[in-house]
Amino acid sequence: MASRISSYWNLHKFSILMVLASLLFYTSFAYDLVRTDFIKLISLFFALFFLCFKLIQFEKWNFNFLLISGILFRLIFLLVEPNLSQDFYRFIWDGELVLSGINPYLQTPDAIMENGEILLANSQELYNGMGSLSARHFSNYPPLNQLLFAFSAFLGGKSIMGSLIVMRSIIILADIGIYYFGKKLLRHLNRSPHLIFWYFLNPLVIIELTGNLHFEGVMLFFFIWGLCFLSLNKWLFAAIAFACSISVKLVPIMFLPLFITYYGFKKSIKFYIVLGLIILIGVSPFYASEFISNYTDTIGLWFSNFEFNASIYNIIKQIAIKFDVKPWELIKTYGKIVPYLMIGFVLLLTFLRDNKNLSVLISSMFWVLILYYFLSPTVHPWYIIFLVGLSVFTDYRFPLAWSLVIILSYSAYENPEFKENLGFLFIEYFTVFGFMVYEIIKLKGQKLLIRKN
């Protein structure tokens, strides 16, 4: 036994030391960091990203080693409150509402607290913690997400920390599921299965999902599971999985037109019917006459009222200001245009690309997501985790670079006014666009060489 341990140490000592260093850095990130300390935040993040890169480089075929390392990194965050996001307060609030039989889509936290008739566990602490922006709006989280919040609140036993532990456990299990099904999908696509570690060990994924309790990973789990069913020609199970993904986060709904050319018209109708029925079943417990208007109005705010870490929108905004256009007028107009641009782009990819091949279908989804984030006026760091996960099934790696430089957006929290630093935004998007153009040119050149040969 001792000789085996000694032999393993000699073979993997640098990797083991990197894992130990990563554990220390994640511990510091989880327990000894406030988001206003921007220098410490980016120093830890860049160090963790470097160690992630070296671990995959050294141990990319040692799957068990990297899997266990990724799980250990996540477990560091298990018993601590998120320090970069306060969204978890709203998650628990919504979960407590559902447990109490109250529809979270019909009353805002402000209205509930003013009325004073509804008693929730830890209501004052949750209300204060979520902040005024969240408190004055209806919930924007889809039905399956609400059920997960309620499940976490139930098992949490009226304890905020208990609810956090349950939510983290769900998110960690979802990431393990992404690892499992991601490997299967990569093999089906004739890609190296080790590529899944660019998601599983990515510091942005670990910090924003397990650390800050965002549910993009749960959405991605159902989505990749659905892609696996597509690869096995099991359209019924694929429809159910995609419906669950949409019921956690709405983003995958943009991809639905692409299935017209993947399945053909007749079969895609069956696919849409099953998917729609599953979504309707999830919505039915929350349905009321005001549900649709409240929910759509809340979702619309993300396009017409809020702005953070935007690329194209910021360029248009800076030009518009030169012509004395008011920013609050611009974002409302911009928010009305973006959905039409997205619909047009999706339809172009639907009817001008041969999406019958699964690799091409995933590529089309990838570019839809790219345009969506480039056009969006709000791009929080955890939003692009879906893009990071999808990128490992394509030839493009610039989303990985984005997952590194997007941490610069946290510079906005360095000052009490939450003012964005345009210099950091320029560095972020110059890196992303530059790397993207480089990869497009490089891959086109490679395809030309293959055709000539």
CSV table of C-alpha atoms in Angstrom, one decimal:
chain,number,residue,atom,x,y,z
A,1,MET,CA,0.0,0.0,0.0
A,2,ALA,CA,2.8,2.4,1.0
A,3,SER,CA,4.6,1.7,-2.2
A,4,ARG,CA,1.5,2.3,-4.3
A,5,ILE,CA,0.9,5.7,-2.5
A,6,SER,CA,4.5,6.6,-3.1
A,7,SER,CA,4.3,5.7,-6.7
A,8,TYR,CA,1.1,7.6,-7.2
A,9,TRP,CA,2.6,10.7,-5.5
A,10,ASN,CA,5.7,10.5,-7.7
A,11,LEU,CA,3.5,10.4,-10.8
A,12,HIS,CA,1.0,13.1,-9.8
A,13,LYS,CA,2.7,15.2,-7.2
A,14,PHE,CA,2.5,18.5,-9.2
A,15,SER,CA,-1.2,17.9,-9.9
A,16,ILE,CA,-1.9,17.0,-6.2
A,17,LEU,CA,-0.2,20.2,-5.1
A,18,MET,CA,-2.2,22.2,-7.7
A,19,VAL,CA,-5.4,20.7,-6.3
A,20,LEU,CA,-4.4,21.6,-2.7
A,21,ALA,CA,-3.5,25.1,-3.8
A,22,SER,CA,-6.9,25.4,-5.6
A,23,LEU,CA,-8.7,24.2,-2.4
A,24,LEU,CA,-6.9,26.9,-0.4
A,25,PHE,CA,-7.9,29.6,-3.0
A,26,TYR,CA,-11.5,28.4,-3.1
A,27,THR,CA,-11.6,28.5,0.7
A,28,SER,CA,-10.3,32.0,0.7
A,29,PHE,CA,-12.9,32.9,-2.0
A,30,ALA,CA,-15.8,31.4,0.0
A,31,TYR,CA,-15.0,32.5,3.5
A,32,ASP,CA,-12.7,35.5,3.3
A,33,LEU,CA,-13.9,37.7,0.4
A,34,VAL,CA,-16.3,40.5,-0.1
A,35,ARG,CA,-17.3,41.5,-3.6
A,36,THR,CA,-16.1,45.1,-3.1
A,37,ASP,CA,-12.5,43.8,-2.8
A,38,PHE,CA,-12.0,43.6,-6.5
A,39,ILE,CA,-8.3,43.2,-6.5
A,40,LYS,CA,-8.5,40.1,-4.3
A,41,LEU,CA,-11.4,38.8,-6.2
A,42,ILE,CA,-9.7,38.8,-9.6
A,43,SER,CA,-6.4,37.7,-8.2
A,44,LEU,CA,-8.0,34.5,-6.7
A,45,PHE,CA,-10.1,34.0,-9.9
A,46,PHE,CA,-7.2,34.3,-12.3
A,47,ALA,CA,-5.0,32.0,-10.1
A,48,LEU,CA,-7.8,29.4,-10.0
A,49,PHE,CA,-8.2,29.6,-13.8
A,50,PHE,CA,-4.5,29.1,-14.3
A,51,LEU,CA,-4.6,26.0,-12.0
A,52,CYS,CA,-7.6,24.7,-13.9
A,53,PHE,CA,-5.8,25.0,-17.2
A,54,LYS,CA,-2.7,23.2,-15.9
A,55,LEU,CA,-4.7,20.4,-14.2
A,56,ILE,CA,-6.5,19.6,-17.4
A,57,GLN,CA,-3.3,19.8,-19.3
A,58,PHE,CA,-1.5,17.4,-16.9
A,59,GLU,CA,-4.3,15.0,-16.1
A,60,LYS,CA,-6.8,15.1,-19.0
A,61,TRP,CA,-7.0,11.3,-19.2
A,62,ASN,CA,-7.1,10.8,-15.4
A,63,PHE,CA,-10.9,11.2,-15.3
A,64,ASN,CA,-11.4,10.0,-11.7
A,65,PHE,CA,-8.7,12.4,-10.4
A,66,LEU,CA,-10.3,15.4,-12.1
A,67,LEU,CA,-13.8,14.4,-11.2
A,68,ILE,CA,-13.0,14.0,-7.5
A,69,SER,CA,-11.1,17.3,-7.6
A,70,GLY,CA,-14.1,19.1,-9.1
A,71,ILE,CA,-16.4,17.7,-6.4
A,72,LEU,CA,-14.0,18.7,-3.6
A,73,PHE,CA,-13.8,22.3,-5.0
A,74,ARG,CA,-17.6,22.5,-4.9
A,75,LEU,CA,-17.9,21.1,-1.4
A,76,ILE,CA,-15.7,24.0,-0.1
A,77,PHE,CA,-18.8,26.2,-0.5
A,78,LEU,CA,-21.3,23.9,1.1
A,79,LEU,CA,-21.6,25.7,4.5
A,80,VAL,CA,-21.2,29.4,3.6
A,81,GLU,CA,-23.6,32.1,2.4
A,82,PRO,CA,-22.9,33.4,-1.2
A,83,ASN,CA,-20.7,36.4,-1.2
A,84,LEU,CA,-21.1,37.7,-4.8
A,85,SER,CA,-24.9,37.5,-5.2
A,86,GLN,CA,-27.9,38.1,-3.0
A,87,ASP,CA,-30.4,36.2,-5.3
A,88,PHE,CA,-30.5,33.3,-2.9
A,89,TYR,CA,-32.7,35.3,-0.6
A,90,ARG,CA,-35.4,35.6,-3.3
A,91,PHE,CA,-35.0,31.9,-4.1
A,92,ILE,CA,-35.8,30.9,-0.5
A,93,TRP,CA,-38.5,33.6,-0.3
A,94,ASP,CA,-40.3,32.1,-3.3
A,95,GLY,CA,-39.8,28.6,-1.9
A,96,GLU,CA,-41.4,29.6,1.4
A,97,LEU,CA,-44.3,31.1,-0.6
A,98,VAL,CA,-44.9,28.0,-2.5
A,99,LEU,CA,-44.8,25.9,0.6
A,100,SER,CA,-47.4,28.2,2.1
A,101,GLY,CA,-49.7,27.7,-0.9
A,102,ILE,CA,-49.1,31.2,-2.2
A,103,ASN,CA,-48.5,31.9,-5.8
A,104,PRO,CA,-45.1,33.8,-6.2
A,105,TYR,CA,-46.2,35.2,-9.5
A,106,LEU,CA,-49.1,37.1,-8.1
A,107,GLN,CA,-47.7,39.2,-5.3
A,108,THR,CA,-44.5,41.2,-5.0
A,109,PRO,CA,-42.4,40.9,-1.7
A,110,ASP,CA,-43.1,44.6,-1.2
A,111,ALA,CA,-46.9,44.1,-1.3
A,112,ILE,CA,-46.7,41.0,1.0
A,113,MET,CA,-44.6,42.9,3.6
A,114,GLU,CA,-46.9,46.0,3.5
A,115,ASN,CA,-50.0,43.8,3.9
A,116,GLY,CA,-48.5,42.0,6.8
A,117,GLU,CA,-51.0,39.1,6.7
A,118,ILE,CA,-48.7,36.4,5.3
A,119,LEU,CA,-46.2,35.0,7.7
A,120,LEU,CA,-43.1,33.3,6.2
A,121,ALA,CA,-40.1,31.8,8.0
A,122,ASN,CA,-37.3,34.4,8.2
A,123,SER,CA,-39.4,36.8,6.2
A,124,GLN,CA,-37.8,40.0,7.4
A,125,GLU,CA,-34.2,38.7,6.9
A,126,LEU,CA,-35.1,37.4,3.4
A,127,TYR,CA,-36.9,40.6,2.4
A,128,ASN,CA,-34.0,42.8,3.6
A,129,GLY,CA,-31.4,40.5,1.9
A,130,MET,CA,-33.0,40.3,-1.5
A,131,GLY,CA,-32.8,44.1,-2.0
A,132,SER,CA,-35.3,46.7,-3.2
A,133,LEU,CA,-34.9,45.8,-6.9
A,134,SER,CA,-36.1,42.2,-6.4
A,135,ALA,CA,-38.6,43.1,-3.7
A,136,ARG,CA,-40.7,45.4,-6.0
A,137,HIS,CA,-41.0,42.9,-8.8
A,138,PHE,CA,-43.0,39.7,-9.3
A,139,SER,CA,-40.9,36.4,-9.5
A,140,ASN,CA,-39.3,35.7,-12.8
A,141,TYR,CA,-38.2,32.1,-12.1
A,142,PRO,CA,-40.1,29.4,-14.1
A,143,PRO,CA,-42.2,26.7,-12.5
A,144,LEU,CA,-39.7,23.9,-12.1
A,145,ASN,CA,-37.3,26.3,-10.5
A,146,GLN,CA,-40.0,27.3,-8.1
A,147,LEU,CA,-40.5,23.7,-7.1
A,148,LEU,CA,-36.8,23.3,-6.5
A,149,PHE,CA,-36.9,26.4,-4.3
A,150,ALA,CA,-39.9,24.9,-2.4
A,151,PHE,CA,-38.1,21.6,-2.0
A,152,SER,CA,-35.0,23.3,-0.6
A,153,ALA,CA,-37.1,25.4,1.8
A,154,PHE,CA,-39.0,22.2,3.0
A,155,LEU,CA,-35.8,20.2,3.6
A,156,GLY,CA,-34.1,23.2,5.0
A,157,GLY,CA,-36.5,23.2,7.9
A,158,LYS,CA,-37.1,27.0,8.1
A,159,SER,CA,-33.4,27.6,8.3
A,160,ILE,CA,-31.7,29.8,5.7
A,161,MET,CA,-28.5,27.8,5.9
A,162,GLY,CA,-30.4,24.5,5.7
A,163,SER,CA,-32.1,25.7,2.5
A,164,LEU,CA,-28.7,26.8,1.1
A,165,ILE,CA,-27.2,23.4,1.7
A,166,VAL,CA,-30.1,21.6,-0.1
A,167,MET,CA,-29.9,24.0,-3.1
A,168,ARG,CA,-26.1,23.5,-3.3
A,169,SER,CA,-26.6,19.7,-3.2
A,170,ILE,CA,-29.0,20.0,-6.1
A,171,ILE,CA,-26.6,22.1,-8.1
A,172,ILE,CA,-23.7,19.8,-7.4
A,173,LEU,CA,-25.6,16.8,-8.4
A,174,ALA,CA,-26.7,18.6,-11.6
A,175,ASP,CA,-23.0,19.3,-12.4
A,176,ILE,CA,-22.1,15.7,-11.9
A,177,GLY,CA,-25.0,14.8,-14.2
A,178,ILE,CA,-23.5,17.2,-16.8
A,179,TYR,CA,-20.2,15.5,-16.5
A,180,TYR,CA,-21.7,12.0,-17.0
A,181,PHE,CA,-24.0,12.8,-19.9
A,182,GLY,CA,-21.5,15.3,-21.4
A,183,LYS,CA,-18.9,12.6,-21.7
A,184,LYS,CA,-21.4,10.3,-23.4
A,185,LEU,CA,-22.4,13.1,-25.9
A,186,LEU,CA,-18.8,13.9,-26.6
A,187,ARG,CA,-18.1,10.3,-27.5
A,188,HIS,CA,-21.2,10.2,-29.8
A,189,LEU,CA,-19.9,13.3,-31.6
A,190,ASN,CA,-16.4,11.7,-31.9
A,191,ARG,CA,-14.9,14.4,-29.7
A,192,SER,CA,-12.5,13.8,-26.8
A,193,PRO,CA,-14.5,13.1,-23.6
A,194,HIS,CA,-11.9,15.0,-21.5
A,195,LEU,CA,-13.3,18.3,-23.0
A,196,ILE,CA,-16.1,18.1,-20.4
A,197,PHE,CA,-13.6,19.2,-17.8
A,198,TRP,CA,-13.4,22.6,-19.4
A,199,TYR,CA,-16.9,22.9,-17.9
A,200,PHE,CA,-16.6,20.8,-14.8
A,201,LEU,CA,-13.4,22.4,-13.5
A,202,ASN,CA,-14.1,25.9,-14.7
A,203,PRO,CA,-13.8,28.4,-11.8
A,204,LEU,CA,-16.6,30.5,-13.1
A,205,VAL,CA,-18.9,27.5,-13.1
A,206,ILE,CA,-17.9,26.4,-9.6
A,207,ILE,CA,-18.1,29.9,-8.1
A,208,GLU,CA,-21.2,31.1,-9.8
A,209,LEU,CA,-23.2,27.9,-9.5
A,210,THR,CA,-22.2,26.1,-6.3
A,211,GLY,CA,-20.8,29.2,-4.7
A,212,ASN,CA,-23.5,31.8,-5.6
A,213,LEU,CA,-26.4,29.4,-6.1
A,214,HIS,CA,-27.5,30.1,-9.6
A,215,PHE,CA,-29.5,27.4,-11.3
A,216,GLU,CA,-28.0,27.6,-14.8
A,217,GLY,CA,-26.3,24.3,-14.1
A,218,VAL,CA,-29.6,22.6,-13.5
A,219,MET,CA,-31.0,24.0,-16.7
A,220,LEU,CA,-27.9,22.8,-18.5
A,221,PHE,CA,-28.2,19.3,-17.0
A,222,PHE,CA,-31.6,18.8,-18.5
A,223,PHE,CA,-30.5,20.4,-21.8
A,224,ILE,CA,-27.5,18.1,-22.2
A,225,TRP,CA,-29.6,15.1,-21.1
A,226,GLY,CA,-32.0,16.1,-23.9
A,227,LEU,CA,-29.1,16.3,-26.4
A,228,CYS,CA,-28.1,12.7,-25.3
A,229,PHE,CA,-31.6,11.5,-26.1
A,230,LEU,CA,-31.4,13.2,-29.5
A,231,SER,CA,-28.2,11.3,-30.2
A,232,LEU,CA,-30.0,8.0,-29.3
A,233,ASN,CA,-33.0,9.0,-31.5
A,234,LYS,CA,-35.3,9.0,-28.5
A,235,TRP,CA,-37.4,12.1,-29.4
A,236,LEU,CA,-40.0,11.6,-26.7
A,237,PHE,CA,-37.5,11.6,-23.8
A,238,ALA,CA,-35.7,14.5,-25.5
A,239,ALA,CA,-38.9,16.6,-25.5
A,240,ILE,CA,-39.4,15.9,-21.8
A,241,ALA,CA,-35.8,16.8,-21.0
A,242,PHE,CA,-35.9,20.0,-23.0
A,243,ALA,CA,-39.2,21.0,-21.4
A,244,CYS,CA,-37.7,20.5,-18.0
A,245,SER,CA,-34.7,22.7,-19.1
A,246,ILE,CA,-37.0,25.5,-20.2
A,247,SER,CA,-39.0,25.2,-17.0
A,248,VAL,CA,-35.8,25.9,-15.0
A,249,LYS,CA,-34.6,28.8,-17.2
A,250,LEU,CA,-36.3,30.1,-20.3
A,251,VAL,CA,-33.2,30.6,-22.4
A,252,PRO,CA,-33.4,27.2,-24.4
A,253,ILE,CA,-36.9,28.3,-25.7
A,254,MET,CA,-35.0,30.2,-28.4
A,255,PHE,CA,-33.7,27.0,-29.9
A,256,LEU,CA,-37.2,25.4,-30.6
A,257,PRO,CA,-37.6,26.5,-34.2
A,258,LEU,CA,-34.3,24.7,-35.1
A,259,PHE,CA,-36.0,21.3,-34.5
A,260,ILE,CA,-38.2,21.9,-37.6
A,261,THR,CA,-35.3,21.0,-39.8
A,262,TYR,CA,-33.7,18.5,-37.4
A,263,TYR,CA,-36.8,16.3,-37.2
A,264,GLY,CA,-38.8,17.4,-40.3
A,265,PHE,CA,-42.2,19.1,-40.1
A,266,LYS,CA,-44.4,16.1,-39.1
A,267,LYS,CA,-42.1,14.7,-36.4
A,268,SER,CA,-41.3,18.2,-35.0
A,269,ILE,CA,-45.0,18.8,-34.5
A,270,LYS,CA,-45.1,15.7,-32.2
A,271,PHE,CA,-42.0,16.9,-30.5
A,272,TYR,CA,-43.5,20.4,-29.8
A,273,ILE,CA,-46.8,18.9,-28.6
A,274,VAL,CA,-45.1,16.7,-26.0
A,275,LEU,CA,-42.7,19.6,-24.9
A,276,GLY,CA,-45.6,22.0,-24.7
A,277,LEU,CA,-47.8,19.6,-22.6
A,278,ILE,CA,-44.9,19.1,-20.1
A,279,ILE,CA,-44.5,22.9,-19.8
A,280,LEU,CA,-48.2,23.4,-19.4
A,281,ILE,CA,-48.4,20.7,-16.7
A,282,GLY,CA,-45.6,22.6,-14.8
A,283,VAL,CA,-47.3,25.9,-15.2
A,284,SER,CA,-50.8,24.7,-14.2
A,285,PRO,CA,-50.4,24.8,-10.4
A,286,PHE,CA,-49.4,28.5,-10.7
A,287,TYR,CA,-51.9,29.6,-13.4
A,288,ALA,CA,-54.2,32.5,-12.6
A,289,SER,CA,-55.7,35.3,-14.7
A,290,GLU,CA,-52.9,37.7,-13.8
A,291,PHE,CA,-50.1,35.1,-14.2
A,292,ILE,CA,-49.2,35.8,-17.9
A,293,SER,CA,-49.2,39.6,-17.7
A,294,ASN,CA,-47.2,39.6,-14.5
A,295,TYR,CA,-44.7,37.1,-15.7
A,296,THR,CA,-44.2,38.6,-19.2
A,297,ASP,CA,-43.9,42.2,-17.7
A,298,THR,CA,-41.2,41.0,-15.3
A,299,ILE,CA,-39.3,39.2,-18.0
A,300,GLY,CA,-39.6,42.3,-20.3
A,301,LEU,CA,-37.7,44.3,-17.7
A,302,TRP,CA,-34.5,42.5,-18.5
A,303,PHE,CA,-34.6,43.9,-22.0
A,304,SER,CA,-36.1,47.3,-21.4
A,305,ASN,CA,-35.0,48.5,-17.9
A,306,PHE,CA,-31.8,46.8,-16.7
A,307,GLU,CA,-28.3,47.0,-18.1
A,308,PHE,CA,-25.1,45.4,-17.0
A,309,ASN,CA,-21.9,44.2,-18.7
A,310,ALA,CA,-23.4,44.7,-22.2
A,311,SER,CA,-21.3,44.7,-25.4
A,312,ILE,CA,-23.3,45.9,-28.5
A,313,TYR,CA,-25.8,47.8,-26.4
A,314,ASN,CA,-23.0,49.8,-24.7
A,315,ILE,CA,-21.5,50.7,-28.1
A,316,ILE,CA,-24.9,51.9,-29.3
A,317,LYS,CA,-25.5,53.7,-26.0
A,318,GLN,CA,-22.2,55.7,-26.2
A,319,ILE,CA,-23.0,56.7,-29.8
A,320,ALA,CA,-26.6,57.7,-28.9
A,321,ILE,CA,-25.4,59.8,-26.0
A,322,LYS,CA,-23.4,61.9,-28.5
A,323,PHE,CA,-26.6,62.7,-30.3
A,324,ASP,CA,-28.4,63.7,-27.0
A,325,VAL,CA,-30.5,60.5,-26.8
A,326,LYS,CA,-31.6,59.8,-23.3
A,327,PRO,CA,-30.3,56.4,-22.0
A,328,TRP,CA,-33.6,55.4,-20.4
A,329,GLU,CA,-35.4,56.1,-23.7
A,330,LEU,CA,-32.8,54.2,-25.7
A,331,ILE,CA,-33.0,51.0,-23.6
A,332,LYS,CA,-36.8,50.8,-23.9
A,333,THR,CA,-36.5,51.1,-27.7
A,334,TYR,CA,-33.6,48.7,-27.8
A,335,GLY,CA,-35.5,46.2,-25.7
A,336,LYS,CA,-38.3,46.1,-28.2
A,337,ILE,CA,-36.0,45.5,-31.2
A,338,VAL,CA,-33.8,42.7,-29.8
A,339,PRO,CA,-36.5,40.0,-29.7
A,340,TYR,CA,-37.3,40.6,-33.4
A,341,LEU,CA,-33.6,40.4,-34.3
A,342,MET,CA,-33.3,37.1,-32.4
A,343,ILE,CA,-36.4,35.7,-34.0
A,344,GLY,CA,-35.0,36.6,-37.5
A,345,PHE,CA,-31.6,35.1,-36.8
A,346,VAL,CA,-33.1,31.9,-35.4
A,347,LEU,CA,-35.3,31.5,-38.5
A,348,LEU,CA,-32.3,32.1,-40.8
A,349,LEU,CA,-30.4,29.3,-39.1
A,350,THR,CA,-33.5,27.1,-39.1
A,351,PHE,CA,-34.0,27.3,-42.9
A,352,LEU,CA,-30.6,28.1,-44.3
A,353,ARG,CA,-28.5,25.4,-42.4
A,354,ASP,CA,-28.7,21.6,-42.6
A,355,ASN,CA,-29.6,21.0,-38.9
A,356,LYS,CA,-30.4,17.4,-39.5
A,357,ASN,CA,-26.9,16.5,-38.3
A,358,LEU,CA,-26.7,16.8,-34.4
A,359,SER,CA,-23.3,18.5,-34.6
A,360,VAL,CA,-24.7,21.2,-36.9
A,361,LEU,CA,-27.8,21.5,-34.7
A,362,ILE,CA,-25.6,22.1,-31.6
A,363,SER,CA,-23.5,24.6,-33.6
A,364,SER,CA,-26.7,26.5,-34.6
A,365,MET,CA,-27.7,26.6,-30.9
A,366,PHE,CA,-24.3,27.9,-30.0
A,367,TRP,CA,-24.5,30.8,-32.5
A,368,VAL,CA,-28.0,31.7,-31.4
A,369,LEU,CA,-26.7,31.9,-27.8
A,370,ILE,CA,-23.7,34.0,-28.9
A,371,LEU,CA,-25.9,36.6,-30.6
A,372,TYR,CA,-28.3,36.6,-27.7
A,373,TYR,CA,-25.6,37.5,-25.2
A,374,PHE,CA,-23.9,40.0,-27.6
A,375,LEU,CA,-27.2,41.8,-28.0
A,376,SER,CA,-28.5,41.6,-24.5
A,377,PRO,CA,-28.2,44.7,-22.3
A,378,THR,CA,-27.7,42.5,-19.2
A,379,VAL,CA,-25.0,39.8,-19.1
A,380,HIS,CA,-24.3,38.7,-15.6
A,381,PRO,CA,-21.2,36.4,-15.3
A,382,TRP,CA,-23.3,33.3,-14.6
A,383,TYR,CA,-25.4,33.8,-17.7
A,384,ILE,CA,-22.6,32.6,-20.0
A,385,ILE,CA,-22.2,29.3,-18.2
A,386,PHE,CA,-24.7,27.9,-20.6
A,387,LEU,CA,-22.5,29.0,-23.5
A,388,VAL,CA,-19.4,27.5,-21.8
A,389,GLY,CA,-21.2,24.2,-21.4
A,390,LEU,CA,-22.4,24.2,-25.0
A,391,SER,CA,-19.0,25.2,-26.4
A,392,VAL,CA,-17.3,22.0,-25.4
A,393,PHE,CA,-19.4,20.2,-28.1
A,394,THR,CA,-18.3,22.6,-30.8
A,395,ASP,CA,-14.9,23.6,-32.4
A,396,TYR,CA,-14.9,27.0,-30.6
A,397,ARG,CA,-13.1,27.8,-27.4
A,398,PHE,CA,-13.5,31.6,-27.2
A,399,PRO,CA,-16.3,31.2,-24.6
A,400,LEU,CA,-13.7,29.8,-22.3
A,401,ALA,CA,-11.7,33.0,-22.7
A,402,TRP,CA,-14.9,34.9,-21.9
A,403,SER,CA,-15.4,32.8,-18.8
A,404,LEU,CA,-12.0,34.2,-17.6
A,405,VAL,CA,-12.4,37.9,-18.5
A,406,ILE,CA,-16.1,38.2,-17.6
A,407,ILE,CA,-15.0,38.4,-13.9
A,408,LEU,CA,-13.8,42.0,-14.7
A,409,SER,CA,-17.5,43.0,-14.7
A,410,TYR,CA,-17.4,42.6,-10.9
A,411,SER,CA,-15.5,45.9,-10.9
A,412,ALA,CA,-18.9,47.6,-10.8
A,413,TYR,CA,-19.3,46.5,-7.2
A,414,GLU,CA,-16.1,48.1,-6.2
A,415,ASN,CA,-17.9,51.4,-5.6
A,416,PRO,CA,-21.2,52.1,-3.8
A,417,GLU,CA,-22.9,53.4,-6.9
A,418,PHE,CA,-22.3,50.1,-8.8
A,419,LYS,CA,-20.9,52.1,-11.7
A,420,GLU,CA,-19.4,50.0,-14.5
A,421,ASN,CA,-15.8,50.5,-15.6
A,422,LEU,CA,-15.8,51.0,-19.4
A,423,GLY,CA,-12.1,50.2,-19.5
A,424,PHE,CA,-12.7,46.8,-18.1
A,425,LEU,CA,-15.6,46.2,-20.4
A,426,PHE,CA,-13.4,47.1,-23.3
A,427,ILE,CA,-10.8,44.6,-22.2
A,428,GLU,CA,-13.4,41.9,-21.7
A,429,TYR,CA,-15.1,42.3,-25.1
A,430,PHE,CA,-11.9,43.0,-27.0
A,431,THR,CA,-10.7,39.6,-25.8
A,432,VAL,CA,-13.9,37.8,-26.6
A,433,PHE,CA,-14.4,39.3,-30.1
A,434,GLY,CA,-10.7,39.1,-30.9
A,435,PHE,CA,-10.5,35.4,-29.9
A,436,MET,CA,-13.8,34.7,-31.8
A,437,VAL,CA,-12.6,36.3,-35.0
A,438,TYR,CA,-9.2,34.4,-34.7
A,439,GLU,CA,-11.0,31.1,-34.3
A,440,ILE,CA,-13.4,31.7,-37.2
A,441,ILE,CA,-10.6,32.5,-39.6
A,442,LYS,CA,-8.5,29.6,-38.3
A,443,LEU,CA,-11.3,27.0,-38.6
A,444,LYS,CA,-12.2,28.3,-42.1
A,445,GLY,CA,-8.6,27.9,-43.2
A,446,GLN,CA,-8.5,24.4,-41.8
A,447,LYS,CA,-11.7,23.4,-43.7
A,448,LEU,CA,-10.2,24.9,-47.0
A,449,LEU,CA,-7.1,22.8,-46.5
A,450,ILE,CA,-9.1,19.6,-45.9
A,451,ARG,CA,-11.2,20.3,-49.1
A,452,LYS,CA,-8.0,20.8,-51.2
A,453,ASN,CA,-6.5,17.5,-49.9
